[in-house]
XYZ file of C-alpha atoms in Angstrom:
430
model
C -69.388 -105.590 4.657
C -72.356 -103.262 4.315
C -71.943 -103.107 0.536
C -71.728 -106.890 0.346
C -74.862 -107.278 2.481
C -76.805 -104.817 0.301
C -75.553 -106.515 -2.859
C -76.612 -109.965 -1.621
C -79.986 -108.628 -0.471
C -80.557 -107.002 -3.866
C -79.694 -110.258 -5.628
C -82.039 -112.185 -3.341
C -85.006 -109.850 -3.784
C -84.460 -109.548 -7.545
C -84.251 -113.324 -7.998
C -87.412 -113.866 -5.952
C -89.427 -111.001 -7.429
C -91.217 -113.229 -9.951
C -91.838 -116.023 -7.443
C -94.166 -114.797 -4.687
C -93.798 -117.879 -2.476
C -90.000 -117.541 -2.533
C -90.260 -113.801 -1.900
C -92.480 -114.449 1.112
C -89.948 -116.889 2.577
C -87.099 -114.446 1.867
C -88.905 -111.699 3.802
C -89.535 -114.037 6.734
C -85.859 -115.052 6.763
C -84.737 -111.422 6.778
C -87.157 -110.746 9.637
C -85.644 -113.633 11.607
C -82.120 -112.316 11.008
C -83.050 -108.829 12.223
C -84.738 -110.211 15.337
C -81.960 -112.672 16.148
C -78.979 -110.347 16.302
C -77.573 -106.846 16.253
C -77.846 -105.760 12.621
C -76.191 -102.657 11.194
C -78.786 -99.887 11.349
C -77.753 -98.684 7.884
C -78.674 -102.048 6.416
C -81.991 -102.070 8.290
C -82.708 -98.573 6.990
C -81.940 -99.706 3.430
C -84.365 -102.630 3.747
C -87.002 -100.342 5.288
C -86.750 -97.919 2.356
C -86.950 -100.857 -0.025
C -90.133 -102.210 1.584
C -92.009 -99.312 3.174
C -92.952 -97.089 0.234
C -93.848 -99.944 -2.164
C -96.058 -101.490 0.545
C -98.031 -98.293 1.087
C -98.373 -97.591 -2.641
C -99.432 -101.153 -3.430
C -101.824 -102.089 -0.637
C -103.095 -98.893 0.980
C -105.792 -96.515 -0.277
C -107.429 -93.405 1.127
C -111.096 -93.329 2.100
C -111.792 -90.777 -0.613
C -111.038 -93.450 -3.248
C -113.685 -95.914 -2.042
C -116.795 -94.333 -3.719
C -115.125 -94.524 -7.131
C -114.277 -98.208 -6.604
C -117.846 -98.968 -5.519
C -119.329 -97.212 -8.556
C -117.028 -99.111 -10.911
C -117.886 -102.470 -9.334
C -121.618 -101.710 -9.340
C -121.455 -101.537 -13.143
C -119.611 -104.858 -13.364
C -121.903 -106.720 -10.946
C -121.094 -109.626 -8.669
C -119.331 -109.185 -5.354
C -119.381 -105.566 -4.190
C -116.675 -103.759 -2.167
C -117.526 -102.594 1.370
C -115.212 -101.130 4.000
C -115.279 -103.446 7.016
C -113.600 -103.893 10.418
C -112.365 -100.314 10.746
C -111.261 -99.072 14.191
C -109.984 -95.619 13.295
C -111.962 -93.298 15.565
C -111.931 -90.147 13.410
C -112.108 -91.218 9.792
C -111.760 -88.655 7.034
C -110.971 -88.687 3.334
C -107.249 -89.042 4.058
C -107.607 -92.016 6.409
C -106.039 -95.176 5.045
C -107.570 -98.585 4.399
C -106.169 -101.924 3.267
C -107.227 -102.838 -0.263
C -107.518 -106.621 -0.465
C -110.494 -106.410 -2.790
C -108.551 -104.763 -5.619
C -105.848 -107.436 -5.509
C -108.265 -110.361 -5.749
C -111.286 -109.308 -7.801
C -111.127 -108.806 -11.584
C -107.368 -109.410 -11.812
C -105.383 -112.206 -13.406
C -104.347 -115.207 -11.351
C -100.686 -114.229 -11.736
C -101.248 -110.731 -10.333
C -103.416 -112.185 -7.572
C -100.615 -114.428 -6.352
C -97.920 -111.770 -6.637
C -99.922 -109.416 -4.459
C -101.495 -111.686 -1.849
C -98.867 -114.357 -1.098
C -96.114 -111.960 0.149
C -98.529 -109.560 1.934
C -98.123 -110.762 5.536
C -94.410 -111.489 5.189
C -93.837 -107.990 3.807
C -95.606 -106.433 6.771
C -93.680 -108.693 9.151
C -90.392 -107.394 7.733
C -91.683 -103.826 7.683
C -92.636 -103.807 11.351
C -89.363 -105.311 12.615
C -87.392 -102.685 10.655
C -89.661 -99.975 12.039
C -89.069 -101.158 15.614
C -85.299 -101.303 15.193
C -85.136 -97.835 13.677
C -87.440 -96.247 16.280
C -86.320 -97.733 19.604
C -89.021 -100.399 19.735
C -91.894 -98.119 18.717
C -94.449 -99.050 16.048
C -96.058 -95.623 15.958
C -95.113 -95.209 12.311
C -97.227 -98.180 11.237
C -99.951 -98.296 13.917
C -102.571 -97.236 11.356
C -102.215 -100.695 9.795
C -103.586 -102.257 12.975
C -106.649 -100.026 13.161
C -107.465 -99.406 9.493
C -110.465 -100.949 7.782
C -110.257 -103.487 4.977
C -112.081 -103.423 1.653
C -113.990 -106.709 1.652
C -117.706 -107.278 1.080
C -120.838 -106.985 3.207
C -119.954 -109.356 6.045
C -123.143 -108.840 8.057
C -125.384 -109.828 5.142
C -123.055 -112.313 3.457
C -125.534 -115.189 3.272
C -128.011 -112.905 1.518
C -125.739 -111.123 -0.952
C -123.814 -114.241 -2.001
C -126.932 -115.513 -3.789
C -126.281 -112.815 -6.404
C -122.635 -113.751 -6.900
C -121.329 -115.866 -9.788
C -119.579 -119.101 -8.792
C -116.068 -117.722 -9.222
C -116.853 -114.826 -6.885
C -117.811 -117.255 -4.127
C -114.316 -118.671 -4.337
C -112.769 -115.219 -4.443
C -114.746 -114.365 -1.306
C -113.038 -117.361 0.346
C -109.679 -115.877 -0.646
C -110.704 -112.503 0.794
C -111.655 -114.013 4.159
C -108.634 -116.337 4.278
C -106.255 -113.452 3.538
C -107.942 -111.227 6.140
C -107.569 -113.973 8.755
C -103.867 -114.219 7.929
C -103.540 -110.429 8.075
C -105.141 -110.211 11.521
C -103.014 -113.055 12.862
C -99.880 -111.266 11.629
C -100.885 -107.872 13.041
C -101.684 -109.469 16.410
C -98.218 -111.061 16.386
C -96.468 -107.816 15.511
C -98.300 -105.377 17.779
C -98.372 -107.647 20.827
C -94.785 -106.511 21.512
C -96.156 -103.003 22.265
C -99.130 -104.317 24.245
C -98.332 -101.935 27.132
C -100.027 -99.182 25.086
C -103.644 -99.257 26.293
C -105.145 -98.194 22.944
C -103.113 -100.858 21.101
C -104.151 -103.498 23.632
C -107.867 -102.825 23.093
C -107.554 -103.065 19.308
C -105.623 -106.340 19.622
C -108.396 -107.846 21.750
C -110.970 -106.643 19.226
C -109.006 -108.136 16.325
C -108.754 -111.432 18.181
C -112.524 -111.508 18.604
C -113.026 -110.623 14.934
C -110.907 -113.620 13.940
C -113.617 -115.925 15.291
C -116.242 -114.073 13.228
C -114.169 -114.308 10.038
C -113.511 -118.014 10.529
C -117.224 -118.677 11.045
C -118.025 -116.845 7.785
C -115.287 -118.733 5.943
C -116.724 -122.034 7.161
C -120.075 -121.060 5.631
C -118.444 -120.306 2.276
C -116.313 -123.456 2.306
C -119.489 -125.548 2.301
C -120.306 -123.964 -1.061
C -116.734 -124.038 -2.403
C -115.265 -127.443 -1.433
C -112.508 -127.098 -4.054
C -111.041 -123.974 -2.410
C -107.241 -123.897 -2.245
C -105.356 -120.955 -0.663
C -103.114 -119.140 -3.105
C -99.875 -119.913 -1.269
C -100.661 -123.626 -1.400
C -100.915 -123.451 -5.166
C -97.255 -122.408 -5.274
C -94.878 -125.278 -6.015
C -92.263 -124.086 -3.508
C -94.695 -124.738 -0.668
C -95.800 -128.114 -1.947
C -92.596 -130.075 -1.505
C -93.461 -131.203 2.028
C -97.236 -131.028 1.672
C -97.941 -133.729 -0.881
C -101.558 -133.728 0.253
C -101.828 -130.239 -1.241
C -101.462 -131.082 -4.916
C -103.613 -128.970 -7.226
C -105.389 -130.916 -9.937
C -108.248 -130.303 -12.313
C -111.538 -129.906 -10.519
C -114.569 -131.533 -12.089
C -116.346 -128.183 -12.100
C -113.747 -125.566 -11.170
C -114.865 -122.060 -10.344
C -111.406 -120.688 -11.120
C -108.906 -122.605 -13.206
C -106.059 -122.093 -10.718
C -107.954 -123.577 -7.790
C -108.694 -127.234 -7.878
C -109.710 -130.344 -6.057
C -106.666 -131.725 -4.295
C -105.753 -135.358 -3.871
C -102.771 -137.152 -2.418
C -101.073 -138.035 -5.722
C -98.144 -135.623 -6.289
C -97.623 -133.524 -9.385
C -94.530 -131.578 -10.353
C -95.157 -127.880 -10.896
C -92.764 -125.360 -12.376
C -92.928 -122.139 -10.393
C -95.295 -120.018 -8.369
C -96.578 -118.050 -11.350
C -96.567 -120.623 -14.120
C -97.758 -123.623 -12.145
C -101.342 -123.199 -13.369
C -100.375 -124.090 -16.947
C -97.978 -126.895 -16.050
C -100.319 -128.368 -13.468
C -103.240 -128.310 -15.901
C -101.205 -130.070 -18.593
C -99.937 -132.696 -16.169
C -103.302 -133.267 -14.571
C -105.057 -133.617 -17.934
C -103.273 -136.909 -18.641
C -104.715 -138.549 -15.571
C -108.018 -136.785 -15.163
C -110.186 -139.799 -15.899
C -108.366 -141.956 -13.345
C -108.688 -139.307 -10.649
C -112.337 -138.661 -11.383
C -113.033 -142.405 -11.143
C -111.087 -142.598 -7.891
C -112.911 -139.595 -6.472
C -116.284 -141.062 -7.416
C -115.526 -144.108 -5.256
C -115.258 -141.967 -2.159
C -118.647 -142.128 -0.480
C -117.773 -139.803 2.371
C -115.321 -137.100 1.235
C -113.613 -135.146 3.990
C -115.344 -131.891 4.808
C -113.240 -128.798 4.226
C -113.257 -126.390 7.198
C -111.061 -123.697 8.689
C -109.650 -126.287 11.089
C -108.228 -128.310 8.200
C -106.634 -125.130 6.838
C -105.323 -123.934 10.201
C -101.823 -125.499 9.934
C -101.253 -123.362 6.830
C -102.356 -120.021 8.271
C -99.801 -117.518 9.540
C -98.682 -118.879 12.932
C -99.678 -117.332 16.244
C -96.385 -116.489 17.966
C -95.494 -117.048 21.602
C -95.238 -113.294 22.235
C -99.026 -113.047 21.915
C -99.322 -114.705 25.340
C -99.061 -111.202 26.800
C -102.676 -110.707 25.698
C -103.764 -113.205 28.356
C -103.120 -110.464 30.877
C -106.366 -108.973 29.620
C -108.210 -111.551 31.722
C -106.869 -109.817 34.831
C -107.824 -106.307 33.758
C -111.029 -104.559 34.678
C -111.723 -103.424 31.121
C -115.032 -103.623 29.339
C -113.330 -105.444 26.475
C -111.793 -108.627 27.871
C -110.751 -112.011 26.599
C -113.437 -114.654 26.703
C -112.811 -118.370 27.187
C -113.060 -118.896 23.412
C -110.473 -116.120 22.851
C -108.054 -117.786 25.275
C -108.774 -121.083 23.510
C -107.860 -119.504 20.166
C -104.518 -118.171 21.418
C -103.484 -121.334 23.227
C -104.342 -123.661 20.364
C -101.338 -122.633 18.242
C -99.049 -122.250 21.264
C -99.920 -125.730 22.541
C -99.074 -127.256 19.159
C -95.641 -125.598 19.254
C -94.999 -126.819 22.789
C -96.062 -130.340 21.884
C -93.769 -130.319 18.864
C -90.780 -129.156 20.923
C -91.398 -130.806 24.272
C -93.487 -133.854 23.391
C -92.032 -137.314 23.075
C -90.645 -138.123 19.610
C -92.885 -140.111 17.305
C -91.830 -143.783 17.226
C -90.038 -144.883 14.091
C -90.962 -148.015 12.187
C -88.007 -150.034 10.889
C -85.778 -147.004 11.304
C -87.905 -144.815 9.072
C -89.123 -141.505 10.463
C -92.861 -141.024 10.333
C -94.402 -137.806 9.104
C -95.395 -135.521 11.941
C -98.596 -133.541 11.243
C -97.228 -130.695 13.380
C -94.306 -130.134 10.999
C -96.556 -128.093 8.699
C -97.150 -125.558 11.471
C -93.555 -125.477 12.698
C -92.114 -125.063 9.199
C -94.145 -121.874 8.748
C -92.997 -120.364 12.035
C -89.391 -119.474 11.262
C -88.411 -118.263 14.722
C -90.078 -120.971 16.801
C -88.893 -123.846 14.614
C -85.269 -122.856 15.339
C -85.695 -122.521 19.098
C -84.385 -125.126 21.470
C -86.818 -126.560 24.012
C -85.164 -124.510 26.740
C -85.391 -121.273 24.754
C -89.047 -121.913 24.042
C -89.875 -122.382 27.697
C -87.990 -119.182 28.556
C -89.988 -117.351 25.894
C -93.277 -118.740 27.219
C -92.367 -117.766 30.781
C -91.353 -114.252 29.697
C -94.704 -113.645 27.998
C -96.940 -115.296 30.584
C -99.421 -113.452 32.742
C -97.707 -110.762 34.797
C -97.488 -110.581 38.557
C -100.484 -108.252 38.594
C -102.703 -111.151 37.624
C -104.656 -112.897 40.356
C -103.981 -116.489 41.362
C -107.240 -117.467 39.714
C -106.138 -116.125 36.338
C -102.756 -117.833 36.677
C -104.549 -121.066 37.417
C -106.856 -120.477 34.443
C -103.879 -120.038 32.117
C -102.108 -123.205 33.240
C -105.372 -125.152 33.229
C -106.076 -124.356 29.591
C -102.467 -124.993 28.619
C -102.560 -128.371 30.349
C -105.809 -129.327 28.597
C -104.333 -128.494 25.201
C -101.134 -130.408 25.836
C -103.010 -133.480 27.038
C -105.403 -133.456 24.112
C -102.932 -132.110 21.562
C -104.015 -134.680 18.976
C -107.368 -132.923 18.819
C -105.681 -129.555 18.500
C -103.628 -130.613 15.466
C -105.789 -130.910 12.348
C -105.107 -133.741 9.964
C -103.657 -133.096 6.541
C -106.034 -131.148 4.361
C -107.144 -133.153 1.341
C -110.527 -132.021 -0.004
C -112.071 -134.271 -2.593
C -109.719 -137.142 -1.767
């Protein structure tokens, strides 16, 4: 059985290797399998060996390598690499950092997708294998929670972006969007070891930094209304999201990103869709341009419209709400609690809310399906299992009655006004 499992896994990973969207889904499915049942430790170890070393070699750099990267980019001009959001207390030349910059800037669109789309899913699989092989400990990968990320100068973004070419403004959007996804995934993964005080503090800090990153992304989106996340340019993710159909932009910054309308196109695969989409869109460009010109008030693109397509916040992160009952200097604010509960409330509404009424026996599209489809574990839970999971991760008995009341109050508000918490389908330029 072990040989058959390894053979099937090898076939799966080999078949998906050229299709980053499929590879990402395969990693998430394997993660779900490992979390759902008792898997042979030899198979988990084989997957860990298959994922761990390539991940470190591909995405991680040492601090000593940063000056060389900065010198090289200074000669090329445009967006410049800066180490940001680092929480490693004693940094030295051997300390690690996550290199998002090198996978997005001055690389081909094909390499960009192959690197960025599976990033969070790869880490998700890596951490669940690490926990199963080390009795629930994530000590072997805790540097990934605290390490800095090679981005750009976040504090002075509005100043330095004036010197960027147009395509670098869009690439900066990709950098911020990917970092937001990365932080959401690390918060999900490390919340299971929240009892570690040092881990807990970093998780709270990362949660607060998410608000900063989203505010910066909103600023950039005003300048780049045609922005489309890389994973939404992949045909395998477009089957249910017909609103996300890449087409030719009138003035595209990057040929792969485009203004998106509601008319569907058929793409080939996650690496070759740029060519096929361009050829298909060229036949109807004039019609779409004329249709777009008739729109007097195009929908504004913001982080909220992209939120259903970010990595989901999982129910296990509710343990962070216990921070409100602690006497720490770093505590959750109301906006932090708001951020956590927003995704959780959408999941509860999707599972526990009344079904949407059908019209003439035809099921209407539910805007919450986009979020549920990207949360493999939650989408397969029954309503009862979800409530058990919520109860298990709620505020502990150490919390005061006030903090318990605060939790249920916010949850009630989100469930009552869930329509406001669920963004409409994203369709910039439509």
